[in-house]
Coordinates of C-alpha atoms in Angstrom, one line a residue:
X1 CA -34.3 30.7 36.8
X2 CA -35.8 32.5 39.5
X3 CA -37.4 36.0 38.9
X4 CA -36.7 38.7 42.0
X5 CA -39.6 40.8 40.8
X6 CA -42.4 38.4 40.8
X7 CA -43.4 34.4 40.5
X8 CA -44.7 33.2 37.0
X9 CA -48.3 32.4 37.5
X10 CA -51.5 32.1 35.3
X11 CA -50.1 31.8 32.2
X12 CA -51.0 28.9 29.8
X13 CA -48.7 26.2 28.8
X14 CA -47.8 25.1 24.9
X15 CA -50.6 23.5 23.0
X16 CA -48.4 20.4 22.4
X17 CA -48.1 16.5 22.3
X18 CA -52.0 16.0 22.0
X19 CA -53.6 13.7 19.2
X20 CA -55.0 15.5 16.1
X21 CA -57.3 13.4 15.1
X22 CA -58.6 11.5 18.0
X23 CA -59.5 15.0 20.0
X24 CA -61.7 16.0 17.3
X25 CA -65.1 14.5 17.2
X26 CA -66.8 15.8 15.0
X27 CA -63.9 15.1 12.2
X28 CA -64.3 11.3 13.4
X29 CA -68.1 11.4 12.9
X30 CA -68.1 12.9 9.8
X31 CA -65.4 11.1 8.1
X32 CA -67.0 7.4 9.4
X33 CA -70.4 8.8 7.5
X34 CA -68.8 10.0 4.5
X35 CA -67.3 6.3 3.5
X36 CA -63.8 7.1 4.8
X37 CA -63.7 5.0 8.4
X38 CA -61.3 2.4 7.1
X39 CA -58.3 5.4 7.4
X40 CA -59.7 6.2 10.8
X41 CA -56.3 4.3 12.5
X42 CA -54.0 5.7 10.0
X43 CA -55.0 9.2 10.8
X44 CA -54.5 8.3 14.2
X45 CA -51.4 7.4 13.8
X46 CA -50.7 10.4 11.9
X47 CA -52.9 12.9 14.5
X48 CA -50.6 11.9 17.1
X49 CA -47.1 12.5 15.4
X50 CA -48.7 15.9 13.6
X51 CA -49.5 17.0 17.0
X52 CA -46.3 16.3 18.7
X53 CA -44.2 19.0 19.9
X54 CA -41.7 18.1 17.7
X55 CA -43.4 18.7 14.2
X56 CA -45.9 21.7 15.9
X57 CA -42.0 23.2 15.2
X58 CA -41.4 22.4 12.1
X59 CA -44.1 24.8 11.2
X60 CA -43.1 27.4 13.1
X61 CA -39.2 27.2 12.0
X62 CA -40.7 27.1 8.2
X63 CA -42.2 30.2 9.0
X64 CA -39.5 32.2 10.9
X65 CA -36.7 31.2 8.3
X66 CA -38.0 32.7 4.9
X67 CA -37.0 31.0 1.7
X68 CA -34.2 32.1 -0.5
X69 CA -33.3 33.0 -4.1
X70 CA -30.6 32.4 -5.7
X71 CA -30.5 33.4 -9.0
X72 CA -26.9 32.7 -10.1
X73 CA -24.1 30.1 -8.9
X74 CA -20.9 32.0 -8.1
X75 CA -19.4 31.8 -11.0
X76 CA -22.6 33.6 -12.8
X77 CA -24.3 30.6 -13.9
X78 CA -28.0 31.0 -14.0
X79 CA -29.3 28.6 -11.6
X80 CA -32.9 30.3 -10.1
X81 CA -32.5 28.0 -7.1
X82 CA -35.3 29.1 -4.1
X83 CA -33.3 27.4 -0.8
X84 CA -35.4 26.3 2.1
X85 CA -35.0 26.1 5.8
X86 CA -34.8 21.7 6.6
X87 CA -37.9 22.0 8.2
X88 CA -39.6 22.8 5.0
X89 CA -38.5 19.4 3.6
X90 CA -38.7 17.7 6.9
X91 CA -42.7 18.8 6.7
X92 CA -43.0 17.6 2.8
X93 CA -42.2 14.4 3.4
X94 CA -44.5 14.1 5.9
X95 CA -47.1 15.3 3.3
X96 CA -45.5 12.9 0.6
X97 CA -45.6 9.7 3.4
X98 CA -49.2 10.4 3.9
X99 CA -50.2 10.4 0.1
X100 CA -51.7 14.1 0.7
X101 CA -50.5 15.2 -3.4
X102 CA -52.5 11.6 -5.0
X103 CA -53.6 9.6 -2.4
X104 CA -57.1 9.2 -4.3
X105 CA -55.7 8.8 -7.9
X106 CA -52.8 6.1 -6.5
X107 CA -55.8 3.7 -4.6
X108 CA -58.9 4.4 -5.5
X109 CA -61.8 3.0 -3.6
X110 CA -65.1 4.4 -1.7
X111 CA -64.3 7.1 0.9
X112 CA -60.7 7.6 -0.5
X113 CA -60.7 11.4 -1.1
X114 CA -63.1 11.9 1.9
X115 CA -59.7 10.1 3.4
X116 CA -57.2 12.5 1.7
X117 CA -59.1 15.4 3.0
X118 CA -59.3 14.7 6.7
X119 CA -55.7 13.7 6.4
X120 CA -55.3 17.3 4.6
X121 CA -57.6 18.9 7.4
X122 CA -54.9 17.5 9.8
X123 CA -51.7 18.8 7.9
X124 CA -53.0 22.1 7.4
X125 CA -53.7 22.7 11.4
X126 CA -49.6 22.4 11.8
X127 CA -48.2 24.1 8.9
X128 CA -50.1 26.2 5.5
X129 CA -47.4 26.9 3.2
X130 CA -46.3 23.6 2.3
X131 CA -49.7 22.2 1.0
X132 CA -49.7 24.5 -2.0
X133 CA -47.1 22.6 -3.8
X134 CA -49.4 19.2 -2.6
X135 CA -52.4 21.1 -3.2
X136 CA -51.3 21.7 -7.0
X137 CA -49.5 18.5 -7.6
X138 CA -53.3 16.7 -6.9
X139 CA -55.1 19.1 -8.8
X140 CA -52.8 18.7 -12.1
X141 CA -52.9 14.8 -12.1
X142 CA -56.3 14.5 -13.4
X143 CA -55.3 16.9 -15.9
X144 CA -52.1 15.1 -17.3
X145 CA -54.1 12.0 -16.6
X146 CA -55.9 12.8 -19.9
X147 CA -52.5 13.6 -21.7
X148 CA -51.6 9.5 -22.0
X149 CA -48.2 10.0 -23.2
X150 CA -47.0 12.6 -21.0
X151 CA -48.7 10.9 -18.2
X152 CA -47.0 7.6 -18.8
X153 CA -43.5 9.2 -18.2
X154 CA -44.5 10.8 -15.3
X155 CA -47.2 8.9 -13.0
X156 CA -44.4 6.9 -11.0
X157 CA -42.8 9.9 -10.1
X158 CA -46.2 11.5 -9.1
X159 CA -47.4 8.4 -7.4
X160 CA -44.0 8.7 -5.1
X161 CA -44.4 8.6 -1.6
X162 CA -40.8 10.1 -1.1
X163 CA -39.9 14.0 -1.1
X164 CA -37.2 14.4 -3.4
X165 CA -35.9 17.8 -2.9
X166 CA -33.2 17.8 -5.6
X167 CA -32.8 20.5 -8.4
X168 CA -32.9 17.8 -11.2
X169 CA -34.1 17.1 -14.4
X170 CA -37.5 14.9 -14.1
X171 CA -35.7 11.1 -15.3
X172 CA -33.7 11.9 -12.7
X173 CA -36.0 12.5 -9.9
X174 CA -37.7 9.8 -7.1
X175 CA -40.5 12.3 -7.1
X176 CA -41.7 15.6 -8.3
X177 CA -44.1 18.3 -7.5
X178 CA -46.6 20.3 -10.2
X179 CA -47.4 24.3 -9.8
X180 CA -49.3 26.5 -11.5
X181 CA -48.9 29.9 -13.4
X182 CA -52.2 31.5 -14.7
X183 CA -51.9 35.4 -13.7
X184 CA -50.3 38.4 -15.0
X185 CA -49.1 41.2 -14.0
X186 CA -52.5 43.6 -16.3
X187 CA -55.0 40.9 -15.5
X188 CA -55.3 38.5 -12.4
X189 CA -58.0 36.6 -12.2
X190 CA -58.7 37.6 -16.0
X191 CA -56.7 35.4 -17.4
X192 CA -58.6 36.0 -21.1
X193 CA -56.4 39.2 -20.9
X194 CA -53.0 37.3 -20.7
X195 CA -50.3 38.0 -23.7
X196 CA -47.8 35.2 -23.0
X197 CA -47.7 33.7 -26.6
X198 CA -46.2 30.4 -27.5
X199 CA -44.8 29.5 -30.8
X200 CA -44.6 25.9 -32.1
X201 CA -41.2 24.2 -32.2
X202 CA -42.6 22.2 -35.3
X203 CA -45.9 20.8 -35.5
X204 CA -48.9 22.1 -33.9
X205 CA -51.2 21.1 -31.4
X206 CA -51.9 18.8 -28.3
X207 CA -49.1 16.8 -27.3
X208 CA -46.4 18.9 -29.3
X209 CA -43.9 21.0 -28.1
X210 CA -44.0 25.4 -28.3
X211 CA -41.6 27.8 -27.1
X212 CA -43.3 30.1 -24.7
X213 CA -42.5 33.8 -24.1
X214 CA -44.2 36.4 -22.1
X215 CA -44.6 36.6 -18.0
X216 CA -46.0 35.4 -14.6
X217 CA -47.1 37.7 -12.1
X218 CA -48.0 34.7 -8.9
X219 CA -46.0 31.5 -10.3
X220 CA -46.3 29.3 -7.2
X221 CA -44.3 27.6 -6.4
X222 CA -41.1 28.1 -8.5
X223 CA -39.1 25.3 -7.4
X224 CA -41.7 22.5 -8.8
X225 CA -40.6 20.4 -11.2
X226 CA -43.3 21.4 -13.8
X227 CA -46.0 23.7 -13.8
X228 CA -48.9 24.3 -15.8
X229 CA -49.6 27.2 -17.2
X230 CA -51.4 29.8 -19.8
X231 CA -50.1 31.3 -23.1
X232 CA -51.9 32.2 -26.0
X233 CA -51.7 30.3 -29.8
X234 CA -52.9 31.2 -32.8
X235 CA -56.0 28.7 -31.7
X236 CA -56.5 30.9 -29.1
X237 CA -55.3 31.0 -24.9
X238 CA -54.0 27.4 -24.4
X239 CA -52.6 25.1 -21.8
X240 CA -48.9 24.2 -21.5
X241 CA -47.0 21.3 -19.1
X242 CA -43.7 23.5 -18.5
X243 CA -40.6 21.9 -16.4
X244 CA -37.7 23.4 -14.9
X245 CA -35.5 21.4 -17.3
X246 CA -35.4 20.6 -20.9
X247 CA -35.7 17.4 -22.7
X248 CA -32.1 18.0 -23.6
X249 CA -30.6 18.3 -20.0
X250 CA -30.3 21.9 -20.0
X251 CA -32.5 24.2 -17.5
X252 CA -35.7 25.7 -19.7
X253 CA -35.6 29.2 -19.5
X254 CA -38.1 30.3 -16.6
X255 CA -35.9 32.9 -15.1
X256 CA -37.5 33.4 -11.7
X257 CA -37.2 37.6 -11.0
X258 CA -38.1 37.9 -7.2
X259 CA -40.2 35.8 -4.6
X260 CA -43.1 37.5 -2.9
X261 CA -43.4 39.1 -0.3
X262 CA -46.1 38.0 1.6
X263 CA -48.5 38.7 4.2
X264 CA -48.7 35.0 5.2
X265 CA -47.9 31.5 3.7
X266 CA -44.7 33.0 4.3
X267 CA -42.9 29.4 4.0
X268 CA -44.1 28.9 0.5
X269 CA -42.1 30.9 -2.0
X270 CA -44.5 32.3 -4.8
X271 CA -42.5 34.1 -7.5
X272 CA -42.9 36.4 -10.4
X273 CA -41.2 34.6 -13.5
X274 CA -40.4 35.2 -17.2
X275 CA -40.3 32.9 -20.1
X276 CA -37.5 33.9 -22.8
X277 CA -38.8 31.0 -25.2
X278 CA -39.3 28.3 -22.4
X279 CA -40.2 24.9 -23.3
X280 CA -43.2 23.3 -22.8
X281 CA -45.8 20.6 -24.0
X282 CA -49.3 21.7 -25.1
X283 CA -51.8 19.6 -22.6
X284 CA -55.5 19.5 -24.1
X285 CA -57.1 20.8 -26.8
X286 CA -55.6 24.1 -28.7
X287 CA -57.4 27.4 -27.8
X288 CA -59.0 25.3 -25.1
X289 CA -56.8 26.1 -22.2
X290 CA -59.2 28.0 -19.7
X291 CA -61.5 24.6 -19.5
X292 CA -58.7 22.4 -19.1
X293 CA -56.7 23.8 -16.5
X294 CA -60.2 25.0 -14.4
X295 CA -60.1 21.2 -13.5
X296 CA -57.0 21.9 -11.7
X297 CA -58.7 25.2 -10.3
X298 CA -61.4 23.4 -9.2
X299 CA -59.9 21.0 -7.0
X300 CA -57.4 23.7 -5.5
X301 CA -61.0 25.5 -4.0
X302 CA -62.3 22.5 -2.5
X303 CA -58.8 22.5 -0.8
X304 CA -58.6 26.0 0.0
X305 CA -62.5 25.2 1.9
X306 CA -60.4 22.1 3.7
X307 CA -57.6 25.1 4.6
X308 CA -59.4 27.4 5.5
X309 CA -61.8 24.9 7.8
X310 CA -58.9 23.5 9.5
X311 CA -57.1 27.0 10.4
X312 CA -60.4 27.6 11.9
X313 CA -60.1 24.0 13.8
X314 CA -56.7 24.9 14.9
X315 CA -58.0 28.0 15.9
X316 CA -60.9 27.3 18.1
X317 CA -58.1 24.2 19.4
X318 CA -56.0 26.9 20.7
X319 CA -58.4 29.2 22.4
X320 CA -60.2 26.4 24.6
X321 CA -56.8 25.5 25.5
X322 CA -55.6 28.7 26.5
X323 CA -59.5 29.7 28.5
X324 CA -59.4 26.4 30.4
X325 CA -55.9 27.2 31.7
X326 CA -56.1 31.2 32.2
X327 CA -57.8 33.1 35.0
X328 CA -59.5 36.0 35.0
X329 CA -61.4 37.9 37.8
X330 CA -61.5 35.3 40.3
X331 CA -62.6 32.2 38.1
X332 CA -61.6 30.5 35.0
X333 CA -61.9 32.2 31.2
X334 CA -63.5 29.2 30.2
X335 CA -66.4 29.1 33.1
X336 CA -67.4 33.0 32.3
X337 CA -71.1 33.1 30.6
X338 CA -69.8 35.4 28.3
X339 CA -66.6 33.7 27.2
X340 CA -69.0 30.5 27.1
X341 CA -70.8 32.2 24.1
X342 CA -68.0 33.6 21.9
X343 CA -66.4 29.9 21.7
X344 CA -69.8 28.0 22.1
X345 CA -70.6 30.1 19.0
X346 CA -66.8 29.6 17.1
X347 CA -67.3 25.7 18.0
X348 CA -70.6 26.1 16.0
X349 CA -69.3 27.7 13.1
X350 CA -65.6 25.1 12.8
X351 CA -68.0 22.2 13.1
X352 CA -70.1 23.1 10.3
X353 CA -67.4 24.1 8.4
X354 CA -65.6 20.7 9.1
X355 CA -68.8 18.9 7.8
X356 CA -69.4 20.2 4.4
X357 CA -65.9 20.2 3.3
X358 CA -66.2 16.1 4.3
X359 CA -69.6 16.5 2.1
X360 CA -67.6 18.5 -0.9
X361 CA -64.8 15.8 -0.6
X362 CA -66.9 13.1 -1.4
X363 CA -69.0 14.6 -4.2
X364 CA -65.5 14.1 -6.2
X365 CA -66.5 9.9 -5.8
X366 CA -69.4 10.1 -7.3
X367 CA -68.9 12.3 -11.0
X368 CA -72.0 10.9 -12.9
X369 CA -74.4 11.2 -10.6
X370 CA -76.1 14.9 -11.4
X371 CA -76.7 15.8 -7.7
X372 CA -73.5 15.3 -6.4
X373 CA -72.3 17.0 -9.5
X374 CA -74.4 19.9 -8.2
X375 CA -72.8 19.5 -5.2
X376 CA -69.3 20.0 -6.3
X377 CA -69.8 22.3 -9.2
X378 CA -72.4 25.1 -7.3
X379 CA -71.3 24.9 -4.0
X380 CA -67.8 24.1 -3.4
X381 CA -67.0 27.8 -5.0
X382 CA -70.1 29.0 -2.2
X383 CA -68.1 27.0 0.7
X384 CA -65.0 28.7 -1.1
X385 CA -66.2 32.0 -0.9
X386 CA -67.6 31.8 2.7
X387 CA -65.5 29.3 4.8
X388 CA -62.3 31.8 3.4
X389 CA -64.3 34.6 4.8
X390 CA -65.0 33.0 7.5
X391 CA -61.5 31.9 8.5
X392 CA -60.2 35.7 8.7
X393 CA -63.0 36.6 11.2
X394 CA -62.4 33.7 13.4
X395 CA -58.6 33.9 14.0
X396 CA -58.7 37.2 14.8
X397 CA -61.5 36.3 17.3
X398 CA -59.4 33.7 18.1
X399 CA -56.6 35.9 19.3
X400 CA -58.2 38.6 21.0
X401 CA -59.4 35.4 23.5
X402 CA -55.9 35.5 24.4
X403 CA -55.5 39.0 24.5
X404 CA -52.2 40.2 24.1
X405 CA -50.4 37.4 24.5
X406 CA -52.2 36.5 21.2
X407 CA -50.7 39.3 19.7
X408 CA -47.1 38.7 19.8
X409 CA -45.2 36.6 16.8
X410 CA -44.0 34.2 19.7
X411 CA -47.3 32.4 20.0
X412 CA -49.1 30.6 17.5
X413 CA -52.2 33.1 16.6
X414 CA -50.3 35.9 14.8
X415 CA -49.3 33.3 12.5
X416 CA -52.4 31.6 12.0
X417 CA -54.4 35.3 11.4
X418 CA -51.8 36.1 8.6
X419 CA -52.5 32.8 7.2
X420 CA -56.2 33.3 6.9
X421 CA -56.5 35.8 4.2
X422 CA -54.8 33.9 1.5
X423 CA -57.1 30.8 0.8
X424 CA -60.1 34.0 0.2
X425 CA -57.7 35.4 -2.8
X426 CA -55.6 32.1 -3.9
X427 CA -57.5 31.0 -7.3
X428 CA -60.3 33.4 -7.3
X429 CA -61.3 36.2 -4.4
X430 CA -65.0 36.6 -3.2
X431 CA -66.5 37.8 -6.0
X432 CA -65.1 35.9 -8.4
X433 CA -66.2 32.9 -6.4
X434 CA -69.8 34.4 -6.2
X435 CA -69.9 35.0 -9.8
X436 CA -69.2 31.3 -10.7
X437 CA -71.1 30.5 -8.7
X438 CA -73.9 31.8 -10.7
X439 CA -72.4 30.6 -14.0
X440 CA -72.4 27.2 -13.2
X441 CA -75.9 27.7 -12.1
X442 CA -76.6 28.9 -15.2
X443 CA -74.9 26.3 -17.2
X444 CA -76.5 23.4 -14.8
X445 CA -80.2 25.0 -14.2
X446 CA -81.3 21.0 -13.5
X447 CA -78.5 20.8 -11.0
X448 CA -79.8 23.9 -8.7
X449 CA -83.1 22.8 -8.8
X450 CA -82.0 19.4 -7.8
X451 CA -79.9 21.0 -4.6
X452 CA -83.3 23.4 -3.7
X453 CA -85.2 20.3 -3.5
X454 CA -82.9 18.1 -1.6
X455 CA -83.0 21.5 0.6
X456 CA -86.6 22.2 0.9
X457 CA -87.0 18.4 1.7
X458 CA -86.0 19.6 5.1
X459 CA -87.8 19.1 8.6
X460 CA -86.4 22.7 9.6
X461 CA -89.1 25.2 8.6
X462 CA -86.2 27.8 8.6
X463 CA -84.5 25.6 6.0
X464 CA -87.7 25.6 3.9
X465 CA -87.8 29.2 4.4
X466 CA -84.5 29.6 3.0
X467 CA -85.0 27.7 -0.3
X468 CA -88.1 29.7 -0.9
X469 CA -85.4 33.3 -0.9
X470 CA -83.2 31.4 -2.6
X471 CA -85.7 30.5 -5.5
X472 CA -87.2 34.3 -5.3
X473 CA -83.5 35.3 -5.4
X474 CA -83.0 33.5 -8.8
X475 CA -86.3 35.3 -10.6
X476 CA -84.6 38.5 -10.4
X477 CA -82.9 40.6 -13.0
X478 CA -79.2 39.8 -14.2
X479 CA -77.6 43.0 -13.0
X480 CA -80.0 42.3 -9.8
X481 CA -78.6 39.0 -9.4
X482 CA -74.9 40.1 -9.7
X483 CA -75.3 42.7 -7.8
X484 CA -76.9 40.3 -5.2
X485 CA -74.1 37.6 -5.7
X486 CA -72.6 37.3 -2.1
X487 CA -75.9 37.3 -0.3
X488 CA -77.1 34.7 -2.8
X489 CA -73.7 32.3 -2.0
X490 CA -73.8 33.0 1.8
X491 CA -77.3 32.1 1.7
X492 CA -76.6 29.0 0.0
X493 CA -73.6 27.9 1.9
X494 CA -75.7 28.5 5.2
X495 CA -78.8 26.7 3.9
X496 CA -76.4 23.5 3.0
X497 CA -74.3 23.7 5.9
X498 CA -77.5 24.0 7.9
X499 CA -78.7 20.9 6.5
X500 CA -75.7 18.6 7.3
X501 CA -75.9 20.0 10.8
X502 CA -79.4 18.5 11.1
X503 CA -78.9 15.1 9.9
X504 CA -75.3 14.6 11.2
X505 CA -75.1 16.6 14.4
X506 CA -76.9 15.8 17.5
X507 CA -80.7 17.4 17.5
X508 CA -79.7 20.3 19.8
X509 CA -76.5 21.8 18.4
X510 CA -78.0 21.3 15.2
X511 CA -80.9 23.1 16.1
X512 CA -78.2 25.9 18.0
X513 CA -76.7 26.1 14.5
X514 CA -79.8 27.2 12.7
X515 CA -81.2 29.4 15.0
X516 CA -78.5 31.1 15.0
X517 CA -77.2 31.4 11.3
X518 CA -80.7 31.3 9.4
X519 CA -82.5 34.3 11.6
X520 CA -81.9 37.1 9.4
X521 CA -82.0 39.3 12.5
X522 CA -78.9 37.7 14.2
X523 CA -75.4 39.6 13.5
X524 CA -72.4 38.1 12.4
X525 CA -70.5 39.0 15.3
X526 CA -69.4 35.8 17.4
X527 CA -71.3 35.3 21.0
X528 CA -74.5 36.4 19.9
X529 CA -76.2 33.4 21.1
X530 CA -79.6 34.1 22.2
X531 CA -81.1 32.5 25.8
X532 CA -82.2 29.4 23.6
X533 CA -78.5 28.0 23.7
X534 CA -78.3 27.8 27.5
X535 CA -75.2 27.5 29.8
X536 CA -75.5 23.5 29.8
X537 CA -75.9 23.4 25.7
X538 CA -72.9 25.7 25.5
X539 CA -71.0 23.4 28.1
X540 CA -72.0 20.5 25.6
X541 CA -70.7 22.1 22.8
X542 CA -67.3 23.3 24.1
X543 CA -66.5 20.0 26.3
X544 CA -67.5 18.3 22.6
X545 CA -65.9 20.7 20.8
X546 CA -61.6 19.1 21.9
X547 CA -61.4 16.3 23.3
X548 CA -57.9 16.7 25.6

């Protein structure tokens, strides 16, 4: 079609058909450091079909049509049945083929969740939603893994490499999914001030089955085949394995009330539930519930860091696309000095964050060893707390490089910039984040100690500099050091990002990095660059930055 008004011009085409994985350096890098090189040609292979123009729609069809409840057949039979749009399955058994939901648990061997990560990393840059199911389903697994019994009947099932989308009772199923239900409605993210009880059917204790009644407030996501959730015992607030059917071949009464309705992760259906004496296995010790299901929690964070790093990937993917197509003012957007700087400084900021979630990934391979413990215990809820953040500044800078065609729900950045938000809330916002952070410094005082020195070890004098705030930052007060908890987390995700950076990046990006995130006098605003990070440097890092 021919328009009489005016010829189409200088307008950028779709981001499609381009490899993944093989355009992104510094994923490459990182994962061959990390141990994980041997799935370099699989996620290859995988890089190129994720970024075809075929499955780029998937994620955008996931998004456009909403799921649906369907609380009753039509004959008034209770079913609480959440229907999805194809593409929704179409994209979980691309998840399920690439082992996304156990990978690490199903072949263990060096580099294997530094594997599952970048293979997450690349998931999450085409569609959000459908990796909180697999996000859950790997976090419960070593849970249940300590529940021998239970375990048994279900590891073949969890081990599947098949999506089985079927409303079925578990024996019947190829495969199924785990979820998670901790909040209510009066407490959030205190869960000590839940009032879900559970009775026992007969005897008491681990392994034995309680009715539980009470509510949800975020049950996510209902249609999993079991979830794992909170209710409180005599003993005290316990954990419970819960499916959506009954030993008996009858649906367990979780009578989903209403999905959410969402700012983003609009694909995913989150739900508020009830329990009317639901039926469920106690997992772990009675009146023990918070520490066993944190496990779970504490692999979902590390996963909301590898989200949250990736929408910033996909992101930064987008804008360089769209400035070395568009014009503006006689020359390209992506030759203006100014322009140069914002994304010179976004590529900065995505490849750091791209690095330490490699380096939180494979902390989980090494469990004994009372550094890395550090590692994944102090700073994953830091990178947590400030990669989320992160994420929601950067799309929307992100957008406003393609101006107003960024701002329309036909292209891809609305849709990323509503995505951002939730990995900053999802199992703990900011502060709670911050907070923890400080309790598991407490609890491990050898452990920080051991990360300041690894720090302070540093050839970067404004490394060194930071350890010595950080350690001043510790001597203070408790309210002062509450009060103080974000600054204290930022600083500490900067100081350990800013150490990968030197001894993974090459010398002068690594050096643009810490100028530029450890000066206390430099804002937070992106394309504040000082003269130090020339035009050629900047050229570096943005030709470095996607490799079309």
């Amino acid at each position: 079609m021919t328009w009489q008004t005016h010829e189409i011009s200088n307008q950028v085409s779709e981001l499609q058909d381009y490899n993944i994985f093989t355009s992104d350096a510094v994923l490459m890098d990182a994962l061959q450091r990390a141990g994980g090189g041997w799935h370099a040609d699989r996620l290859a292979s995988s890089g190129a079909e994720l970024g075809s123009q075929a499955v780029l729609q998937l994620g955008e069809l996931a998004n456009r049509h909403l799921p649906e409840l369907r609380t009753h057949d039509r004959i008034g039979k209770r079913i609480d049945q959440v229907d999805f749009h194809p593409s929704w399955h179409e994209l979980l058994k691309l998840v399920r083929k690439e082992g996304l939901h156990a990978m690490p648990w199903m072949t263990p061997r060096v580099g294997a969740q530094v594997a599952r990560a970048a293979s997450y990393f690349l998931q999450s840059q085409v569609e959000a939603g459908s990796l909180c199911p697999t996000t859950m389903t790997f976090a419960a697994i070593p849970v249940l893994q300590n529940e021998p019994e239970l375990f048994a009947s279900l590891k073949d099932k969890l081990f599947s490499l098949q999506h089985d989308p079927r409303d079925l009772p578990i024996e019947q199923k190829t495969s199924i999914m785990i979820g998670m239900g901790m909040t209510e409605k009066q407490g959030g993210s205190d869960v000590r001030s839940n009032t879900t009880v559970a009775r026992p059917v007969a005897e008491e204790g681990r392994g034995q089955a309680y009715l539980l009644t009470g509510h949800k407030w975020f049950f996510s996501a209902p249609m999993c085949d079991a979830h794992l959730v909170l209710a409180k015992t005599e003993g005290g607030l316990s954990c419970f394995f819960v499916p959506r059917w009954k030993p008996d071949g009858n649906k367990n009464a979780v009578q989903v009330q209403r999905l959410k309705d969402k700012l983003g992760n609009k694909s995913n259906s989150s739900s508020e539930v009830e329990f009317q004496d639901a039926w469920g296995i106690m997992v772990g010790v009675e009146g023990r519930g918070i520490p066993t299901i944190i496990e779970m929690a504490n692999l979902t964070r590390l996963d909301c860091v590898i989200g949250s790093a990736a929408l910033m990937r996909h992101a930064l993917v987008q804008a360089l696309h769209h400035v070395r197509q568009r014009s503006a003012f006689g020359k390209l957007l992506a030759d203006q000095p100014l322009m140069r700087n914002v994304l010179s400084d976004l590529a900065l900021e995505s490849e750091a964050a791209t690095r330490i979630m490699v380096r939180l990934a494979s902390t989980l391979e090494s469990p004994d060893d009372p550094l890395q413990r550090a590692w994944k215990r102090i700073i994953t809820p830091a990178a947590k707390f400030w990669i989320c953040k992160r994420a929601l500044e950067f799309t929307g800078e992100c957008m406003e490089v393609w101006g107003g065609n960024g701002y329309v729900e036909s292209g891809p950045m609305a849709r990323l910039y509503r995505e951002a938000p939730v990995n900053s809330i999802w199992e703990g916002s900011g502060n709670v984040m911050c907070l923890d952070v400080l309790r598991a410094i407490e609890r491990d005082p050898e452990g920080i100690r051991l990360l300041l020195a690894q720090f302070a070890a540093s050839d970067s004098e404004p490394i060194r500099q930071m350890v010595a705030e950080l350690a001043s930052d510790l001597q203070a007060s408790p309210e002062q050091r509450e009060m103080g908890a974000r600054r204290f987390a930022q600083k500490l995700v900067l100081t350990a990002q800013a150490q990968i950076m030197l001894e993974q990046a090459p010398a002068d990006i690594a050096s643009a990095f810490i100028s530029s995130r450890l000066d206390a006098g430099c804002g937070r605003v992106y394309g504040t660059l000082d003269s130090a990070v020339g035009s050629d440097l900047q050229q570096s890092i943005l030709q470095r930055a996607w490799q079309e």
